[in-house]
PDB file of C-alpha atoms in Angstrom:
ATOM      1  CA  ASN A 847      14.066 -11.950 -29.868  1.00  0.00           C
ATOM      2  CA  ALA A 848      10.290 -11.767 -29.580  1.00  0.00           C
ATOM      3  CA  GLY A 849      10.541 -10.681 -25.933  1.00  0.00           C
ATOM      4  CA  VAL A 850       7.480 -11.562 -23.854  1.00  0.00           C
ATOM      5  CA  THR A 851       4.466 -12.756 -25.802  1.00  0.00           C
ATOM      6  CA  GLN A 852       0.945 -13.262 -24.531  1.00  0.00           C
ATOM      7  CA  THR A 853      -2.039 -14.928 -26.112  1.00  0.00           C
ATOM      8  CA  PRO A 854      -4.845 -14.274 -26.593  1.00  0.00           C
ATOM      9  CA  LYS A 855      -5.007 -10.477 -26.813  1.00  0.00           C
ATOM     10  CA  PHE A 856      -8.681 -10.443 -25.928  1.00  0.00           C
ATOM     11  CA  GLN A 857     -11.071 -13.060 -24.585  1.00  0.00           C
ATOM     12  CA  VAL A 858     -14.701 -13.184 -23.542  1.00  0.00           C
ATOM     13  CA  LEU A 859     -15.756 -15.922 -21.132  1.00  0.00           C
ATOM     14  CA  LYS A 860     -18.971 -16.928 -19.473  1.00  0.00           C
ATOM     15  CA  THR A 861     -19.098 -17.333 -15.720  1.00  0.00           C
ATOM     16  CA  GLY A 862     -17.855 -20.794 -14.762  1.00  0.00           C
ATOM     17  CA  GLN A 863     -15.787 -21.397 -17.868  1.00  0.00           C
ATOM     18  CA  SER A 864     -12.115 -22.197 -17.586  1.00  0.00           C
ATOM     19  CA  MET A 865      -9.282 -20.994 -19.748  1.00  0.00           C
ATOM     20  CA  THR A 866      -5.524 -20.617 -19.913  1.00  0.00           C
ATOM     21  CA  LEU A 867      -3.697 -17.392 -20.633  1.00  0.00           C
ATOM     22  CA  GLN A 868      -0.420 -18.128 -22.345  1.00  0.00           C
ATOM     23  CA  CYS A 869       2.868 -16.354 -21.665  1.00  0.00           C
ATOM     24  CA  ALA A 870       6.217 -17.112 -23.245  1.00  0.00           C
ATOM     25  CA  GLN A 871       9.623 -15.433 -23.267  1.00  0.00           C
ATOM     26  CA  ASP A 872      12.709 -16.165 -25.325  1.00  0.00           C
ATOM     27  CA  MET A 873      15.267 -14.291 -23.227  1.00  0.00           C
ATOM     28  CA  ASN A 874      16.164 -17.170 -20.904  1.00  0.00           C
ATOM     29  CA  HIS A 875      14.789 -15.252 -17.941  1.00  0.00           C
ATOM     30  CA  GLU A 876      14.491 -17.161 -14.696  1.00  0.00           C
ATOM     31  CA  TYR A 877      11.885 -14.914 -13.101  1.00  0.00           C
ATOM     32  CA  MET A 878       8.359 -14.670 -14.490  1.00  0.00           C
ATOM     33  CA  SER A 879       5.216 -13.198 -13.031  1.00  0.00           C
ATOM     34  CA  TRP A 880       1.560 -12.521 -13.699  1.00  0.00           C
ATOM     35  CA  TYR A 881      -0.237  -9.302 -12.806  1.00  0.00           C
ATOM     36  CA  ARG A 882      -3.757  -8.080 -13.171  1.00  0.00           C
ATOM     37  CA  GLN A 883      -4.599  -4.438 -13.654  1.00  0.00           C
ATOM     38  CA  ASP A 884      -7.942  -2.968 -12.724  1.00  0.00           C
ATOM     39  CA  PRO A 885      -8.955   0.690 -12.994  1.00  0.00           C
ATOM     40  CA  GLY A 886      -7.550   2.742 -10.129  1.00  0.00           C
ATOM     41  CA  MET A 887      -5.663  -0.177  -8.611  1.00  0.00           C
ATOM     42  CA  GLY A 888      -2.325  -0.325 -10.379  1.00  0.00           C
ATOM     43  CA  LEU A 889      -0.875  -3.785 -11.030  1.00  0.00           C
ATOM     44  CA  ARG A 890      -1.419  -6.559  -8.522  1.00  0.00           C
ATOM     45  CA  LEU A 891       0.755  -9.646  -8.473  1.00  0.00           C
ATOM     46  CA  ILE A 892      -1.115 -12.932  -8.928  1.00  0.00           C
ATOM     47  CA  HIS A 893       1.633 -15.562  -9.047  1.00  0.00           C
ATOM     48  CA  TYR A 894       5.320 -15.614  -9.756  1.00  0.00           C
ATOM     49  CA  SER A 895       8.068 -18.096 -10.500  1.00  0.00           C
ATOM     50  CA  VAL A 896      11.785 -17.874  -9.758  1.00  0.00           C
ATOM     51  CA  GLY A 897      12.645 -20.736 -12.086  1.00  0.00           C
ATOM     52  CA  ALA A 898      11.348 -23.863 -13.784  1.00  0.00           C
ATOM     53  CA  GLY A 899       9.426 -26.018 -11.345  1.00  0.00           C
ATOM     54  CA  ILE A 900       9.089 -23.261  -8.731  1.00  0.00           C
ATOM     55  CA  THR A 901       6.026 -21.080  -8.301  1.00  0.00           C
ATOM     56  CA  ASP A 902       4.638 -18.985  -5.491  1.00  0.00           C
ATOM     57  CA  GLN A 903       1.594 -16.902  -4.700  1.00  0.00           C
ATOM     58  CA  GLY A 904       1.468 -13.169  -4.982  1.00  0.00           C
ATOM     59  CA  GLU A 905      -0.987 -10.657  -3.638  1.00  0.00           C
ATOM     60  CA  VAL A 906      -4.188 -11.937  -5.291  1.00  0.00           C
ATOM     61  CA  PRO A 907      -3.780 -15.660  -6.125  1.00  0.00           C
ATOM     62  CA  ASN A 908      -7.314 -16.918  -5.471  1.00  0.00           C
ATOM     63  CA  GLY A 909      -9.044 -18.365  -8.521  1.00  0.00           C
ATOM     64  CA  TYR A 910      -5.809 -18.756 -10.500  1.00  0.00           C
ATOM     65  CA  ASN A 911      -3.305 -21.567 -10.968  1.00  0.00           C
ATOM     66  CA  VAL A 912       0.124 -21.507 -12.561  1.00  0.00           C
ATOM     67  CA  SER A 913       2.824 -23.980 -13.485  1.00  0.00           C
ATOM     68  CA  ARG A 914       6.351 -23.585 -14.804  1.00  0.00           C
ATOM     69  CA  SER A 915       7.480 -26.731 -16.567  1.00  0.00           C
ATOM     70  CA  THR A 916       9.974 -24.893 -18.779  1.00  0.00           C
ATOM     71  CA  THR A 917      11.995 -21.697 -18.453  1.00  0.00           C
ATOM     72  CA  GLU A 918      10.186 -20.190 -21.441  1.00  0.00           C
ATOM     73  CA  ASP A 919       6.525 -20.696 -20.564  1.00  0.00           C
ATOM     74  CA  PHE A 920       4.385 -19.554 -17.655  1.00  0.00           C
ATOM     75  CA  PRO A 921       0.670 -20.165 -18.295  1.00  0.00           C
ATOM     76  CA  LEU A 922      -2.037 -18.762 -16.041  1.00  0.00           C
ATOM     77  CA  ARG A 923      -5.168 -20.865 -15.582  1.00  0.00           C
ATOM     78  CA  LEU A 924      -8.559 -19.598 -14.548  1.00  0.00           C
ATOM     79  CA  LEU A 925     -10.348 -22.589 -13.078  1.00  0.00           C
ATOM     80  CA  SER A 926     -13.902 -21.240 -12.984  1.00  0.00           C
ATOM     81  CA  ALA A 927     -14.138 -17.703 -14.322  1.00  0.00           C
ATOM     82  CA  ALA A 928     -16.037 -15.089 -12.340  1.00  0.00           C
ATOM     83  CA  PRO A 929     -17.037 -11.526 -13.321  1.00  0.00           C
ATOM     84  CA  SER A 930     -14.568 -10.257 -10.674  1.00  0.00           C
ATOM     85  CA  GLN A 931     -11.779 -11.646 -12.853  1.00  0.00           C
ATOM     86  CA  THR A 932     -12.594  -9.202 -15.638  1.00  0.00           C
ATOM     87  CA  SER A 933      -9.321  -7.355 -15.974  1.00  0.00           C
ATOM     88  CA  VAL A 934      -6.228  -6.779 -18.065  1.00  0.00           C
ATOM     89  CA  TYR A 935      -3.565  -9.398 -17.413  1.00  0.00           C
ATOM     90  CA  PHE A 936       0.138  -8.750 -17.874  1.00  0.00           C
ATOM     91  CA  CYS A 937       2.907 -11.291 -17.865  1.00  0.00           C
ATOM     92  CA  ALA A 938       6.449 -10.128 -17.113  1.00  0.00           C
ATOM     93  CA  SER A 939       9.909 -11.630 -16.966  1.00  0.00           C
ATOM     94  CA  SER A 940      13.362 -10.625 -15.764  1.00  0.00           C
ATOM     95  CA  TYR A 941      16.764 -12.157 -15.095  1.00  0.00           C
ATOM     96  CA  SER A 942      16.091 -12.186 -11.393  1.00  0.00           C
ATOM     97  CA  PRO A 943      13.563 -10.735  -8.959  1.00  0.00           C
ATOM     98  CA  LEU A 944      16.198  -8.320  -7.711  1.00  0.00           C
ATOM     99  CA  VAL A 945      17.061  -6.966 -11.133  1.00  0.00           C
ATOM    100  CA  GLN A 946      13.711  -5.488 -11.931  1.00  0.00           C
ATOM    101  CA  GLU A 947      15.076  -2.802 -14.230  1.00  0.00           C
ATOM    102  CA  THR A 948      15.462  -5.609 -16.709  1.00  0.00           C
ATOM    103  CA  GLN A 949      11.852  -6.664 -16.321  1.00  0.00           C
ATOM    104  CA  TYR A 950       9.973  -6.919 -19.588  1.00  0.00           C
ATOM    105  CA  PHE A 951       6.193  -6.825 -19.795  1.00  0.00           C
ATOM    106  CA  GLY A 952       4.078  -8.595 -22.360  1.00  0.00           C
ATOM    107  CA  PRO A 953       1.442  -6.655 -24.322  1.00  0.00           C
ATOM    108  CA  GLY A 954      -1.395  -7.806 -22.063  1.00  0.00           C
ATOM    109  CA  THR A 955      -4.551  -9.897 -22.361  1.00  0.00           C
ATOM    110  CA  ARG A 956      -7.895  -8.209 -21.900  1.00  0.00           C
ATOM    111  CA  LEU A 957     -10.380 -10.598 -20.309  1.00  0.00           C
ATOM    112  CA  LEU A 958     -14.103 -10.022 -20.003  1.00  0.00           C
ATOM    113  CA  VAL A 959     -16.150 -12.445 -17.912  1.00  0.00           C
ATOM    114  CA  LEU A 960     -19.903 -12.221 -18.400  1.00  0.00           C
TER     115      LEU A 960
ATOM    116  CA  GLU B1301       0.287  -5.102   5.554  1.00  0.00           C
ATOM    117  CA  ASP B1302       2.680  -3.801   2.920  1.00  0.00           C
ATOM    118  CA  LYS B1303       1.426  -0.888   0.869  1.00  0.00           C
ATOM    119  CA  VAL B1304       2.503   1.557  -1.778  1.00  0.00           C
ATOM    120  CA  VAL B1305       0.558   4.808  -2.029  1.00  0.00           C
ATOM    121  CA  GLN B1306       0.793   7.283  -4.877  1.00  0.00           C
ATOM    122  CA  SER B1307      -0.473  10.826  -4.959  1.00  0.00           C
ATOM    123  CA  PRO B1308      -2.165  12.543  -6.543  1.00  0.00           C
ATOM    124  CA  LEU B1309      -4.281   9.920  -8.270  1.00  0.00           C
ATOM    125  CA  SER B1310      -4.972  12.280 -11.127  1.00  0.00           C
ATOM    126  CA  LEU B1311      -3.398  15.485 -12.373  1.00  0.00           C
ATOM    127  CA  VAL B1312      -4.178  17.834 -15.254  1.00  0.00           C
ATOM    128  CA  VAL B1313      -1.585  20.405 -16.332  1.00  0.00           C
ATOM    129  CA  HIS B1314      -0.716  22.493 -19.370  1.00  0.00           C
ATOM    130  CA  GLU B1315       2.284  22.082 -21.617  1.00  0.00           C
ATOM    131  CA  GLY B1316       5.358  23.642 -20.098  1.00  0.00           C
ATOM    132  CA  ASP B1317       4.299  23.100 -16.496  1.00  0.00           C
ATOM    133  CA  THR B1318       6.451  21.193 -14.015  1.00  0.00           C
ATOM    134  CA  VAL B1319       4.879  18.330 -12.096  1.00  0.00           C
ATOM    135  CA  THR B1320       5.872  16.318  -9.041  1.00  0.00           C
ATOM    136  CA  LEU B1321       4.433  12.882  -8.460  1.00  0.00           C
ATOM    137  CA  ASN B1322       4.686  11.228  -5.071  1.00  0.00           C
ATOM    138  CA  CYS B1323       5.108   7.659  -3.923  1.00  0.00           C
ATOM    139  CA  SER B1324       5.222   6.518  -0.305  1.00  0.00           C
ATOM    140  CA  TYR B1325       5.662   2.971   0.891  1.00  0.00           C
ATOM    141  CA  GLU B1326       5.520   0.704   3.869  1.00  0.00           C
ATOM    142  CA  VAL B1327       7.020  -2.654   2.968  1.00  0.00           C
ATOM    143  CA  THR B1328       9.126  -5.311   4.592  1.00  0.00           C
ATOM    144  CA  ASN B1329      12.423  -6.290   3.010  1.00  0.00           C
ATOM    145  CA  PHE B1330      12.690  -3.244   0.779  1.00  0.00           C
ATOM    146  CA  ARG B1331      15.137  -3.721  -2.073  1.00  0.00           C
ATOM    147  CA  SER B1332      14.472  -0.937  -4.534  1.00  0.00           C
ATOM    148  CA  LEU B1333      11.825   1.397  -5.917  1.00  0.00           C
ATOM    149  CA  LEU B1334      10.935   1.619  -9.577  1.00  0.00           C
ATOM    150  CA  TRP B1335       9.015   4.099 -11.685  1.00  0.00           C
ATOM    151  CA  TYR B1336       7.149   3.093 -14.830  1.00  0.00           C
ATOM    152  CA  LYS B1337       5.240   4.996 -17.494  1.00  0.00           C
ATOM    153  CA  GLN B1338       2.152   3.351 -18.898  1.00  0.00           C
ATOM    154  CA  GLU B1339       0.454   4.659 -21.983  1.00  0.00           C
ATOM    155  CA  LYS B1340      -1.988   2.434 -23.780  1.00  0.00           C
ATOM    156  CA  LYS B1341      -0.410  -0.931 -23.164  1.00  0.00           C
ATOM    157  CA  ALA B1342       2.317  -2.407 -20.988  1.00  0.00           C
ATOM    158  CA  PRO B1343       4.326  -0.314 -18.519  1.00  0.00           C
ATOM    159  CA  THR B1344       7.735   0.873 -19.661  1.00  0.00           C
ATOM    160  CA  PHE B1345      10.623   1.237 -17.239  1.00  0.00           C
ATOM    161  CA  LEU B1346      11.806   4.723 -16.246  1.00  0.00           C
ATOM    162  CA  PHE B1347      14.019   4.546 -13.148  1.00  0.00           C
ATOM    163  CA  MET B1348      15.241   2.225 -10.463  1.00  0.00           C
ATOM    164  CA  LEU B1349      16.243   3.727  -7.113  1.00  0.00           C
ATOM    165  CA  THR B1350      18.087   1.886  -4.407  1.00  0.00           C
ATOM    166  CA  SER B1351      20.103   4.509  -2.542  1.00  0.00           C
ATOM    167  CA  SER B1352      18.658   7.388  -0.641  1.00  0.00           C
ATOM    168  CA  GLY B1353      19.382  10.890  -1.852  1.00  0.00           C
ATOM    169  CA  ILE B1354      20.826  10.004  -5.237  1.00  0.00           C
ATOM    170  CA  GLU B1355      18.914  11.558  -8.100  1.00  0.00           C
ATOM    171  CA  LYS B1356      18.341   9.632 -11.277  1.00  0.00           C
ATOM    172  CA  LYS B1357      17.824  11.782 -14.346  1.00  0.00           C
ATOM    173  CA  SER B1358      16.758  11.187 -17.907  1.00  0.00           C
ATOM    174  CA  GLY B1359      16.055  14.231 -20.010  1.00  0.00           C
ATOM    175  CA  ARG B1360      13.185  16.151 -18.450  1.00  0.00           C
ATOM    176  CA  LEU B1361      12.425  13.395 -15.945  1.00  0.00           C
ATOM    177  CA  SER B1362      14.150  12.931 -12.627  1.00  0.00           C
ATOM    178  CA  SER B1363      13.524  10.922  -9.502  1.00  0.00           C
ATOM    179  CA  ILE B1364      14.905  10.642  -6.004  1.00  0.00           C
ATOM    180  CA  LEU B1365      14.418   8.278  -3.096  1.00  0.00           C
ATOM    181  CA  ASP B1366      14.201   9.238   0.570  1.00  0.00           C
ATOM    182  CA  LYS B1367      14.597   6.087   2.649  1.00  0.00           C
ATOM    183  CA  LYS B1368      14.163   7.976   5.903  1.00  0.00           C
ATOM    184  CA  GLU B1369      10.768   9.267   4.806  1.00  0.00           C
ATOM    185  CA  LEU B1370       9.960   6.026   2.928  1.00  0.00           C
ATOM    186  CA  SER B1371       9.078   7.962  -0.176  1.00  0.00           C
ATOM    187  CA  SER B1372      10.101   8.919  -3.657  1.00  0.00           C
ATOM    188  CA  ILE B1373       9.216  11.694  -6.064  1.00  0.00           C
ATOM    189  CA  LEU B1374       9.168  11.796  -9.835  1.00  0.00           C
ATOM    190  CA  ASN B1375       9.620  15.224 -11.397  1.00  0.00           C
ATOM    191  CA  ILE B1376       8.787  16.120 -14.962  1.00  0.00           C
ATOM    192  CA  THR B1377       9.833  19.564 -16.161  1.00  0.00           C
ATOM    193  CA  ALA B1378       8.559  21.412 -19.230  1.00  0.00           C
ATOM    194  CA  THR B1379       5.775  18.873 -19.708  1.00  0.00           C
ATOM    195  CA  GLN B1380       4.638  17.897 -23.194  1.00  0.00           C
ATOM    196  CA  THR B1381       1.428  16.262 -24.398  1.00  0.00           C
ATOM    197  CA  GLY B1382       3.429  13.087 -24.938  1.00  0.00           C
ATOM    198  CA  ASP B1383       3.982  12.879 -21.190  1.00  0.00           C
ATOM    199  CA  SER B1384       0.286  12.105 -20.739  1.00  0.00           C
ATOM    200  CA  ALA B1385       0.183   8.638 -19.205  1.00  0.00           C
ATOM    201  CA  ILE B1386      -0.253   6.726 -15.981  1.00  0.00           C
ATOM    202  CA  TYR B1387       2.895   6.791 -13.870  1.00  0.00           C
ATOM    203  CA  LEU B1388       3.349   3.752 -11.668  1.00  0.00           C
ATOM    204  CA  CYS B1389       5.554   3.375  -8.656  1.00  0.00           C
ATOM    205  CA  ALA B1390       6.589  -0.131  -7.572  1.00  0.00           C
ATOM    206  CA  VAL B1391       8.598  -1.397  -4.638  1.00  0.00           C
ATOM    207  CA  VAL B1392      10.747  -4.498  -5.014  1.00  0.00           C
ATOM    208  CA  ARG B1393      10.787  -6.828  -2.047  1.00  0.00           C
ATOM    209  CA  ASP B1394      12.734 -10.066  -1.854  1.00  0.00           C
ATOM    210  CA  ASN B1395      10.904 -11.963  -4.551  1.00  0.00           C
ATOM    211  CA  ASP B1396       8.150  -9.716  -5.783  1.00  0.00           C
ATOM    212  CA  MET B1397       7.019  -6.180  -6.500  1.00  0.00           C
ATOM    213  CA  ARG B1398       4.163  -4.179  -5.067  1.00  0.00           C
ATOM    214  CA  PHE B1399       2.689  -1.451  -7.234  1.00  0.00           C
ATOM    215  CA  GLY B1400       0.902   1.704  -6.276  1.00  0.00           C
ATOM    216  CA  ALA B1401      -2.398   2.620  -7.906  1.00  0.00           C
ATOM    217  CA  GLY B1402      -0.688   5.054 -10.247  1.00  0.00           C
ATOM    218  CA  THR B1403      -1.011   8.752 -11.046  1.00  0.00           C
ATOM    219  CA  ARG B1404      -2.869   9.607 -14.230  1.00  0.00           C
ATOM    220  CA  LEU B1405      -1.196  12.664 -15.764  1.00  0.00           C
ATOM    221  CA  THR B1406      -2.938  14.607 -18.493  1.00  0.00           C
ATOM    222  CA  VAL B1407      -0.995  17.351 -20.256  1.00  0.00           C
ATOM    223  CA  LYS B1408      -3.141  19.770 -22.238  1.00  0.00           C
ATOM    224  CA  PRO B1409      -1.767  21.777 -25.187  1.00  0.00           C
TER     225      PRO B1409
END
């Protein structure tokens, strides 16, 4: 098993550009989520999904879109990048939202918006 | 508004010291509290706590939840330089998790 994979590892964008951060897991996990981590602020939930076709907003959803067409993939889209979206992004998955000890994190994507 | 607060935000100790990290929370629909260790990359799971007063232990690390006080502590005894990391507390609600800002622990030789 590859676990949770994220691509790219690092990306530089210009303000206004769009891009998609990829996340995939091969553990047949129903629950997937996206977090951003900024210095001194811990991890903040952007969006999450409890299964294919179902997504919901987290704590800081503005400026981001997600979709979940398959169990394996959960891409995060930045529609029009802003410098405030400079951050490290983590994708995570688990069997269920209530079984978080089985939550696996991806290695992260470092995004810089100029 | 739901919140998870960790203290201290930063801590510097010497090898062999014992440290106590704190996490307090105010959330609706509390399910469990988790502790993670984060070194250079993704957080790694340490403990999950659901019942008040029951200590979870793993080697030199231990943690306990106090549901009455809405708080948890993480203890690390006989600290080593390899314990240097950010320690994150997270509270599981119905469908999501809320993280605290973390405590950055630095252990000096």
